PDB file of C-alpha atoms in Angstrom:
ATOM      1  CA  UNK A   1      -9.073  14.593  13.189  1.00  0.00           C
ATOM      2  CA  UNK A   2      -9.264  18.216  12.035  1.00  0.00           C
ATOM      3  CA  UNK A   3     -10.769  17.688   8.591  1.00  0.00           C
ATOM      4  CA  UNK A   4     -13.947  16.133   7.217  1.00  0.00           C
ATOM      5  CA  UNK A   5     -14.040  12.803   5.405  1.00  0.00           C
ATOM      6  CA  UNK A   6     -16.099  11.978   2.346  1.00  0.00           C
ATOM      7  CA  UNK A   7     -16.990   8.595   0.918  1.00  0.00           C
ATOM      8  CA  UNK A   8     -15.367   7.639  -2.373  1.00  0.00           C
ATOM      9  CA  UNK A   9     -16.664   4.722  -4.447  1.00  0.00           C
ATOM     10  CA  UNK A  10     -13.783   2.805  -6.010  1.00  0.00           C
ATOM     11  CA  UNK A  11     -14.273   0.533  -9.023  1.00  0.00           C
ATOM     12  CA  UNK A  12     -12.171  -2.620  -8.806  1.00  0.00           C
ATOM     13  CA  UNK A  13     -11.840  -5.736 -10.942  1.00  0.00           C
ATOM     14  CA  UNK A  14     -14.902  -7.373  -9.446  1.00  0.00           C
ATOM     15  CA  UNK A  15     -17.356  -4.806  -8.143  1.00  0.00           C
ATOM     16  CA  UNK A  16     -16.661  -1.655  -6.175  1.00  0.00           C
ATOM     17  CA  UNK A  17     -15.822  -0.641  -2.636  1.00  0.00           C
ATOM     18  CA  UNK A  18     -16.604   2.470  -0.597  1.00  0.00           C
ATOM     19  CA  UNK A  19     -13.952   4.143   1.525  1.00  0.00           C
ATOM     20  CA  UNK A  20     -13.500   7.317   3.517  1.00  0.00           C
ATOM     21  CA  UNK A  21     -11.049   9.837   2.063  1.00  0.00           C
ATOM     22  CA  UNK A  22     -10.062  13.173   3.665  1.00  0.00           C
ATOM     23  CA  UNK A  23     -11.694  16.173   2.016  1.00  0.00           C
ATOM     24  CA  UNK A  24      -8.869  17.607  -0.164  1.00  0.00           C
ATOM     25  CA  UNK A  25      -9.472  21.346   0.300  1.00  0.00           C
ATOM     26  CA  UNK A  26      -9.770  21.092   4.080  1.00  0.00           C
ATOM     27  CA  UNK A  27      -6.672  18.922   4.216  1.00  0.00           C
ATOM     28  CA  UNK A  28      -4.681  21.361   2.071  1.00  0.00           C
ATOM     29  CA  UNK A  29      -5.680  24.201   4.395  1.00  0.00           C
ATOM     30  CA  UNK A  30      -4.656  22.220   7.457  1.00  0.00           C
ATOM     31  CA  UNK A  31      -1.334  21.319   5.835  1.00  0.00           C
ATOM     32  CA  UNK A  32      -0.659  24.991   5.041  1.00  0.00           C
ATOM     33  CA  UNK A  33      -1.330  25.923   8.670  1.00  0.00           C
ATOM     34  CA  UNK A  34       0.967  23.209   9.968  1.00  0.00           C
ATOM     35  CA  UNK A  35       3.659  24.191   7.461  1.00  0.00           C
ATOM     36  CA  UNK A  36       3.643  27.740   8.810  1.00  0.00           C
ATOM     37  CA  UNK A  37       4.269  26.419  12.313  1.00  0.00           C
ATOM     38  CA  UNK A  38       6.818  23.815  11.251  1.00  0.00           C
ATOM     39  CA  UNK A  39       8.523  24.057   7.865  1.00  0.00           C
ATOM     40  CA  UNK A  40       9.476  20.353   8.092  1.00  0.00           C
ATOM     41  CA  UNK A  41       5.862  19.203   8.102  1.00  0.00           C
ATOM     42  CA  UNK A  42       5.615  16.417   5.492  1.00  0.00           C
ATOM     43  CA  UNK A  43       2.895  16.582   2.867  1.00  0.00           C
ATOM     44  CA  UNK A  44       0.134  14.036   3.678  1.00  0.00           C
ATOM     45  CA  UNK A  45       0.548  11.834   0.598  1.00  0.00           C
ATOM     46  CA  UNK A  46      -1.268   9.102   2.500  1.00  0.00           C
ATOM     47  CA  UNK A  47      -4.519  11.081   2.427  1.00  0.00           C
ATOM     48  CA  UNK A  48      -5.663  10.239  -1.090  1.00  0.00           C
ATOM     49  CA  UNK A  49      -6.273   7.141  -3.127  1.00  0.00           C
ATOM     50  CA  UNK A  50      -3.444   6.229  -5.517  1.00  0.00           C
ATOM     51  CA  UNK A  51      -3.657   4.150  -8.731  1.00  0.00           C
ATOM     52  CA  UNK A  52      -1.145   1.622  -7.373  1.00  0.00           C
ATOM     53  CA  UNK A  53      -3.417   0.891  -4.422  1.00  0.00           C
ATOM     54  CA  UNK A  54      -6.341   0.324  -6.788  1.00  0.00           C
ATOM     55  CA  UNK A  55      -4.221  -2.054  -8.884  1.00  0.00           C
ATOM     56  CA  UNK A  56      -3.091  -3.976  -5.803  1.00  0.00           C
ATOM     57  CA  UNK A  57      -6.648  -4.249  -4.476  1.00  0.00           C
ATOM     58  CA  UNK A  58      -7.861  -5.412  -7.904  1.00  0.00           C
ATOM     59  CA  UNK A  59      -5.120  -8.040  -8.095  1.00  0.00           C
ATOM     60  CA  UNK A  60      -6.096  -9.415  -4.685  1.00  0.00           C
ATOM     61  CA  UNK A  61      -9.682  -9.750  -5.860  1.00  0.00           C
ATOM     62  CA  UNK A  62      -8.567 -11.612  -8.987  1.00  0.00           C
ATOM     63  CA  UNK A  63      -5.934 -13.779  -7.271  1.00  0.00           C
ATOM     64  CA  UNK A  64      -7.056 -14.267  -3.654  1.00  0.00           C
ATOM     65  CA  UNK A  65      -4.867 -17.377  -3.309  1.00  0.00           C
ATOM     66  CA  UNK A  66      -1.966 -15.168  -2.215  1.00  0.00           C
ATOM     67  CA  UNK A  67      -3.868 -13.912   0.851  1.00  0.00           C
ATOM     68  CA  UNK A  68      -6.409 -16.705   1.414  1.00  0.00           C
ATOM     69  CA  UNK A  69      -6.286 -17.889   5.045  1.00  0.00           C
ATOM     70  CA  UNK A  70      -2.988 -15.978   5.504  1.00  0.00           C
ATOM     71  CA  UNK A  71      -1.676 -13.499   8.028  1.00  0.00           C
ATOM     72  CA  UNK A  72      -1.232 -10.365   5.917  1.00  0.00           C
ATOM     73  CA  UNK A  73       0.724  -7.180   6.608  1.00  0.00           C
ATOM     74  CA  UNK A  74       0.478  -3.973   4.605  1.00  0.00           C
ATOM     75  CA  UNK A  75       3.199  -1.342   5.054  1.00  0.00           C
ATOM     76  CA  UNK A  76       2.709   2.318   4.077  1.00  0.00           C
ATOM     77  CA  UNK A  77      -0.981   1.500   3.714  1.00  0.00           C
ATOM     78  CA  UNK A  78      -2.341   5.047   3.704  1.00  0.00           C
ATOM     79  CA  UNK A  79      -6.133   4.840   3.856  1.00  0.00           C
ATOM     80  CA  UNK A  80      -5.953   1.060   3.639  1.00  0.00           C
ATOM     81  CA  UNK A  81      -7.737  -0.014   0.455  1.00  0.00           C
ATOM     82  CA  UNK A  82      -5.646  -3.152  -0.316  1.00  0.00           C
ATOM     83  CA  UNK A  83      -5.793  -4.249   3.335  1.00  0.00           C
ATOM     84  CA  UNK A  84      -9.568  -3.989   3.368  1.00  0.00           C
ATOM     85  CA  UNK A  85      -9.890  -6.074   0.201  1.00  0.00           C
ATOM     86  CA  UNK A  86      -7.411  -8.631   1.574  1.00  0.00           C
ATOM     87  CA  UNK A  87      -9.475  -8.912   4.762  1.00  0.00           C
ATOM     88  CA  UNK A  88     -12.262 -10.567   2.750  1.00  0.00           C
ATOM     89  CA  UNK A  89      -9.994 -13.597   2.267  1.00  0.00           C
ATOM     90  CA  UNK A  90      -7.248 -13.494   4.916  1.00  0.00           C
ATOM     91  CA  UNK A  91      -7.227 -14.885   8.419  1.00  0.00           C
ATOM     92  CA  UNK A  92      -5.804 -11.638   9.809  1.00  0.00           C
ATOM     93  CA  UNK A  93      -4.657  -8.362   8.274  1.00  0.00           C
ATOM     94  CA  UNK A  94      -2.408  -5.798   9.936  1.00  0.00           C
ATOM     95  CA  UNK A  95      -2.809  -2.417   8.228  1.00  0.00           C
ATOM     96  CA  UNK A  96       0.053  -0.056   9.036  1.00  0.00           C
ATOM     97  CA  UNK A  97       1.391   3.368   8.170  1.00  0.00           C
ATOM     98  CA  UNK A  98       3.899   5.679   9.824  1.00  0.00           C
ATOM     99  CA  UNK A  99       1.306   8.461  10.065  1.00  0.00           C
ATOM    100  CA  UNK A 100      -1.137   8.175  12.981  1.00  0.00           C
ATOM    101  CA  UNK A 101      -3.809  10.053  11.036  1.00  0.00           C
ATOM    102  CA  UNK A 102      -3.542   7.589   8.162  1.00  0.00           C
ATOM    103  CA  UNK A 103      -4.007   4.691  10.559  1.00  0.00           C
ATOM    104  CA  UNK A 104      -7.066   6.406  12.092  1.00  0.00           C
ATOM    105  CA  UNK A 105      -8.693   6.815   8.660  1.00  0.00           C
ATOM    106  CA  UNK A 106      -7.830   3.231   7.700  1.00  0.00           C
ATOM    107  CA  UNK A 107      -9.503   2.040  10.881  1.00  0.00           C
ATOM    108  CA  UNK A 108     -12.648   3.968   9.962  1.00  0.00           C
ATOM    109  CA  UNK A 109     -12.564   2.359   6.521  1.00  0.00           C
ATOM    110  CA  UNK A 110     -12.340  -1.086   8.072  1.00  0.00           C
ATOM    111  CA  UNK A 111     -15.373  -0.285  10.181  1.00  0.00           C
ATOM    112  CA  UNK A 112     -17.248   1.062   7.151  1.00  0.00           C
ATOM    113  CA  UNK A 113     -16.613  -2.223   5.334  1.00  0.00           C
ATOM    114  CA  UNK A 114     -17.361  -4.429   8.369  1.00  0.00           C
ATOM    115  CA  UNK A 115     -13.855  -5.912   8.563  1.00  0.00           C
ATOM    116  CA  UNK A 116     -13.551  -7.677  11.901  1.00  0.00           C
ATOM    117  CA  UNK A 117     -10.223  -9.420  11.241  1.00  0.00           C
ATOM    118  CA  UNK A 118      -8.029  -6.328  10.961  1.00  0.00           C
ATOM    119  CA  UNK A 119      -5.538  -4.742  13.338  1.00  0.00           C
ATOM    120  CA  UNK A 120      -3.777  -1.394  12.960  1.00  0.00           C
ATOM    121  CA  UNK A 121      -0.278  -0.163  13.755  1.00  0.00           C
ATOM    122  CA  UNK A 122       1.944   2.881  13.303  1.00  0.00           C
ATOM    123  CA  UNK A 123       4.965   1.384  11.563  1.00  0.00           C
ATOM    124  CA  UNK A 124       7.613   3.244   9.601  1.00  0.00           C
ATOM    125  CA  UNK A 125       8.803   0.658   7.087  1.00  0.00           C
ATOM    126  CA  UNK A 126      12.295   2.129   7.294  1.00  0.00           C
ATOM    127  CA  UNK A 127      12.485   1.390  11.028  1.00  0.00           C
ATOM    128  CA  UNK A 128      10.358  -1.662  11.667  1.00  0.00           C
ATOM    129  CA  UNK A 129      10.337  -3.151  15.160  1.00  0.00           C
ATOM    130  CA  UNK A 130      12.122  -6.508  15.366  1.00  0.00           C
ATOM    131  CA  UNK A 131      10.186  -9.735  15.074  1.00  0.00           C
ATOM    132  CA  UNK A 132       7.489  -8.619  12.623  1.00  0.00           C
ATOM    133  CA  UNK A 133       6.414 -11.500  10.395  1.00  0.00           C
ATOM    134  CA  UNK A 134       3.685 -12.146   7.835  1.00  0.00           C
ATOM    135  CA  UNK A 135       2.667 -14.815   5.374  1.00  0.00           C
ATOM    136  CA  UNK A 136       2.011 -12.115   2.768  1.00  0.00           C
ATOM    137  CA  UNK A 137       3.330  -8.553   2.633  1.00  0.00           C
ATOM    138  CA  UNK A 138       1.509  -5.863   0.623  1.00  0.00           C
ATOM    139  CA  UNK A 139       3.443  -2.867  -0.756  1.00  0.00           C
ATOM    140  CA  UNK A 140       1.836  -0.188  -2.892  1.00  0.00           C
ATOM    141  CA  UNK A 141       3.799   2.670  -4.498  1.00  0.00           C
ATOM    142  CA  UNK A 142       6.549   2.688  -1.879  1.00  0.00           C
ATOM    143  CA  UNK A 143       9.484   2.961  -4.324  1.00  0.00           C
ATOM    144  CA  UNK A 144       9.327   6.646  -5.246  1.00  0.00           C
ATOM    145  CA  UNK A 145      12.459   8.062  -3.544  1.00  0.00           C
ATOM    146  CA  UNK A 146      15.737   6.625  -4.920  1.00  0.00           C
ATOM    147  CA  UNK A 147      17.598   7.344  -1.693  1.00  0.00           C
ATOM    148  CA  UNK A 148      15.323   4.874   0.117  1.00  0.00           C
ATOM    149  CA  UNK A 149      15.757   2.029  -2.403  1.00  0.00           C
ATOM    150  CA  UNK A 150      18.686   0.301  -0.612  1.00  0.00           C
ATOM    151  CA  UNK A 151      16.775   0.176   2.686  1.00  0.00           C
ATOM    152  CA  UNK A 152      13.583  -0.948   0.950  1.00  0.00           C
ATOM    153  CA  UNK A 153      15.464  -3.723  -0.833  1.00  0.00           C
ATOM    154  CA  UNK A 154      16.960  -4.796   2.478  1.00  0.00           C
ATOM    155  CA  UNK A 155      13.505  -5.020   4.072  1.00  0.00           C
ATOM    156  CA  UNK A 156      12.086  -6.970   1.125  1.00  0.00           C
ATOM    157  CA  UNK A 157      15.026  -9.378   1.321  1.00  0.00           C
ATOM    158  CA  UNK A 158      14.481  -9.899   5.048  1.00  0.00           C
ATOM    159  CA  UNK A 159      10.819 -10.771   4.537  1.00  0.00           C
ATOM    160  CA  UNK A 160      11.660 -13.126   1.675  1.00  0.00           C
ATOM    161  CA  UNK A 161      14.210 -14.863   3.886  1.00  0.00           C
ATOM    162  CA  UNK A 162      11.374 -15.444   6.351  1.00  0.00           C
ATOM    163  CA  UNK A 163       9.315 -17.163   3.620  1.00  0.00           C
ATOM    164  CA  UNK A 164       6.963 -14.216   3.113  1.00  0.00           C
ATOM    165  CA  UNK A 165       5.209 -13.733  -0.216  1.00  0.00           C
ATOM    166  CA  UNK A 166       5.403 -10.071  -1.285  1.00  0.00           C
ATOM    167  CA  UNK A 167       2.987  -8.321  -3.626  1.00  0.00           C
ATOM    168  CA  UNK A 168       4.350  -4.998  -4.871  1.00  0.00           C
ATOM    169  CA  UNK A 169       2.475  -2.555  -7.117  1.00  0.00           C
ATOM    170  CA  UNK A 170       4.218   0.437  -8.650  1.00  0.00           C
ATOM    171  CA  UNK A 171       3.895   3.037 -11.413  1.00  0.00           C
ATOM    172  CA  UNK A 172       6.373   2.560 -14.236  1.00  0.00           C
ATOM    173  CA  UNK A 173       8.962   5.098 -13.104  1.00  0.00           C
ATOM    174  CA  UNK A 174      12.199   5.177 -15.071  1.00  0.00           C
ATOM    175  CA  UNK A 175      14.223   6.057 -11.970  1.00  0.00           C
ATOM    176  CA  UNK A 176      12.950   2.907 -10.230  1.00  0.00           C
ATOM    177  CA  UNK A 177      13.934   0.522 -13.032  1.00  0.00           C
ATOM    178  CA  UNK A 178      17.222  -0.636 -11.398  1.00  0.00           C
ATOM    179  CA  UNK A 179      15.364  -1.255  -8.136  1.00  0.00           C
ATOM    180  CA  UNK A 180      12.677  -3.341  -9.878  1.00  0.00           C
ATOM    181  CA  UNK A 181      15.328  -5.227 -11.867  1.00  0.00           C
ATOM    182  CA  UNK A 182      17.000  -6.242  -8.602  1.00  0.00           C
ATOM    183  CA  UNK A 183      13.750  -7.935  -7.517  1.00  0.00           C
ATOM    184  CA  UNK A 184      13.241 -10.008 -10.652  1.00  0.00           C
ATOM    185  CA  UNK A 185      15.164 -13.038  -9.377  1.00  0.00           C
ATOM    186  CA  UNK A 186      12.325 -13.555  -6.891  1.00  0.00           C
ATOM    187  CA  UNK A 187       9.417 -12.660  -9.177  1.00  0.00           C
ATOM    188  CA  UNK A 188       7.050 -15.569  -9.800  1.00  0.00           C
ATOM    189  CA  UNK A 189       4.361 -13.453 -11.488  1.00  0.00           C
ATOM    190  CA  UNK A 190       4.149 -10.065 -13.188  1.00  0.00           C
ATOM    191  CA  UNK A 191       0.995  -8.203 -14.187  1.00  0.00           C
ATOM    192  CA  UNK A 192       0.120  -4.856 -15.731  1.00  0.00           C
ATOM    193  CA  UNK A 193      -2.988  -2.841 -14.885  1.00  0.00           C
ATOM    194  CA  UNK A 194      -4.409   0.163 -16.684  1.00  0.00           C
ATOM    195  CA  UNK A 195      -6.133   2.268 -14.055  1.00  0.00           C
ATOM    196  CA  UNK A 196      -8.434   5.089 -15.126  1.00  0.00           C
ATOM    197  CA  UNK A 197      -8.182   7.516 -12.244  1.00  0.00           C
ATOM    198  CA  UNK A 198      -9.203  11.160 -11.967  1.00  0.00           C
ATOM    199  CA  UNK A 199      -9.621  11.387 -15.737  1.00  0.00           C
ATOM    200  CA  UNK A 200      -6.173   9.989 -16.545  1.00  0.00           C
ATOM    201  CA  UNK A 201      -4.905   6.564 -17.561  1.00  0.00           C
ATOM    202  CA  UNK A 202      -2.180   5.109 -15.352  1.00  0.00           C
ATOM    203  CA  UNK A 203      -0.171   1.991 -16.165  1.00  0.00           C
ATOM    204  CA  UNK A 204       0.707   0.098 -12.988  1.00  0.00           C
ATOM    205  CA  UNK A 205       3.086  -2.846 -12.777  1.00  0.00           C
ATOM    206  CA  UNK A 206       2.522  -5.513 -10.161  1.00  0.00           C
ATOM    207  CA  UNK A 207       4.993  -8.172  -9.043  1.00  0.00           C
ATOM    208  CA  UNK A 208       4.554 -11.235  -6.860  1.00  0.00           C
ATOM    209  CA  UNK A 209       7.804 -12.110  -5.108  1.00  0.00           C
ATOM    210  CA  UNK A 210       8.554 -15.363  -3.327  1.00  0.00           C
ATOM    211  CA  UNK A 211      11.669 -16.991  -1.902  1.00  0.00           C
ATOM    212  CA  UNK A 212      13.665 -18.940  -4.458  1.00  0.00           C
ATOM    213  CA  UNK A 213      12.571 -22.538  -4.699  1.00  0.00           C
ATOM    214  CA  UNK A 214       9.050 -21.886  -3.412  1.00  0.00           C
ATOM    215  CA  UNK A 215       6.366 -23.131  -5.785  1.00  0.00           C
ATOM    216  CA  UNK A 216       3.898 -20.703  -7.302  1.00  0.00           C
ATOM    217  CA  UNK A 217       0.417 -21.581  -6.040  1.00  0.00           C
ATOM    218  CA  UNK A 218      -1.475 -19.264  -8.344  1.00  0.00           C
TER     219      UNK A 218
END
């Protein structure tokens, strides 16, 4: 890891949590260097805390029934905040991201918070290995590129068909409205969070999705 980490204290619905976050200036410098060598280097969006992750973590604290004694999987987890909160209630949590550096930081955050029931994997949600299952799937701010919506919807449908409960948190983006509308037939709960983050107020929508016919246990 070629950049320092600093500890950030995150206020949630019930108390706060401390996590490691890459130091922004050092990370920007490293990204610029890598971009010079390879113009296709993706920007490390995983390397900061996002309001949707805070909303998802807060929801889990308020409604632990959806992860209590469950096997939980988080895709595109970044630094892993929702996974770490879920680990307080779940039987097992798999925290995954397609970026190896993200997974390494998430693992450090699990250690910082004494989470012994977590595993870590490099998964690209667009190309998941076959046979992955979970009782509960966590998704935070994954629906930001319209060209990926059909594949994302396909993945969500596959998990629902395997009786997985899905908790999705997202900013209220106009371009994502058709995608969110397509999920509403499986929504058993909908919540709105106002997250004060970096001096700005963010409104985050959160949806709990379950297979049709499954009873809400909230």
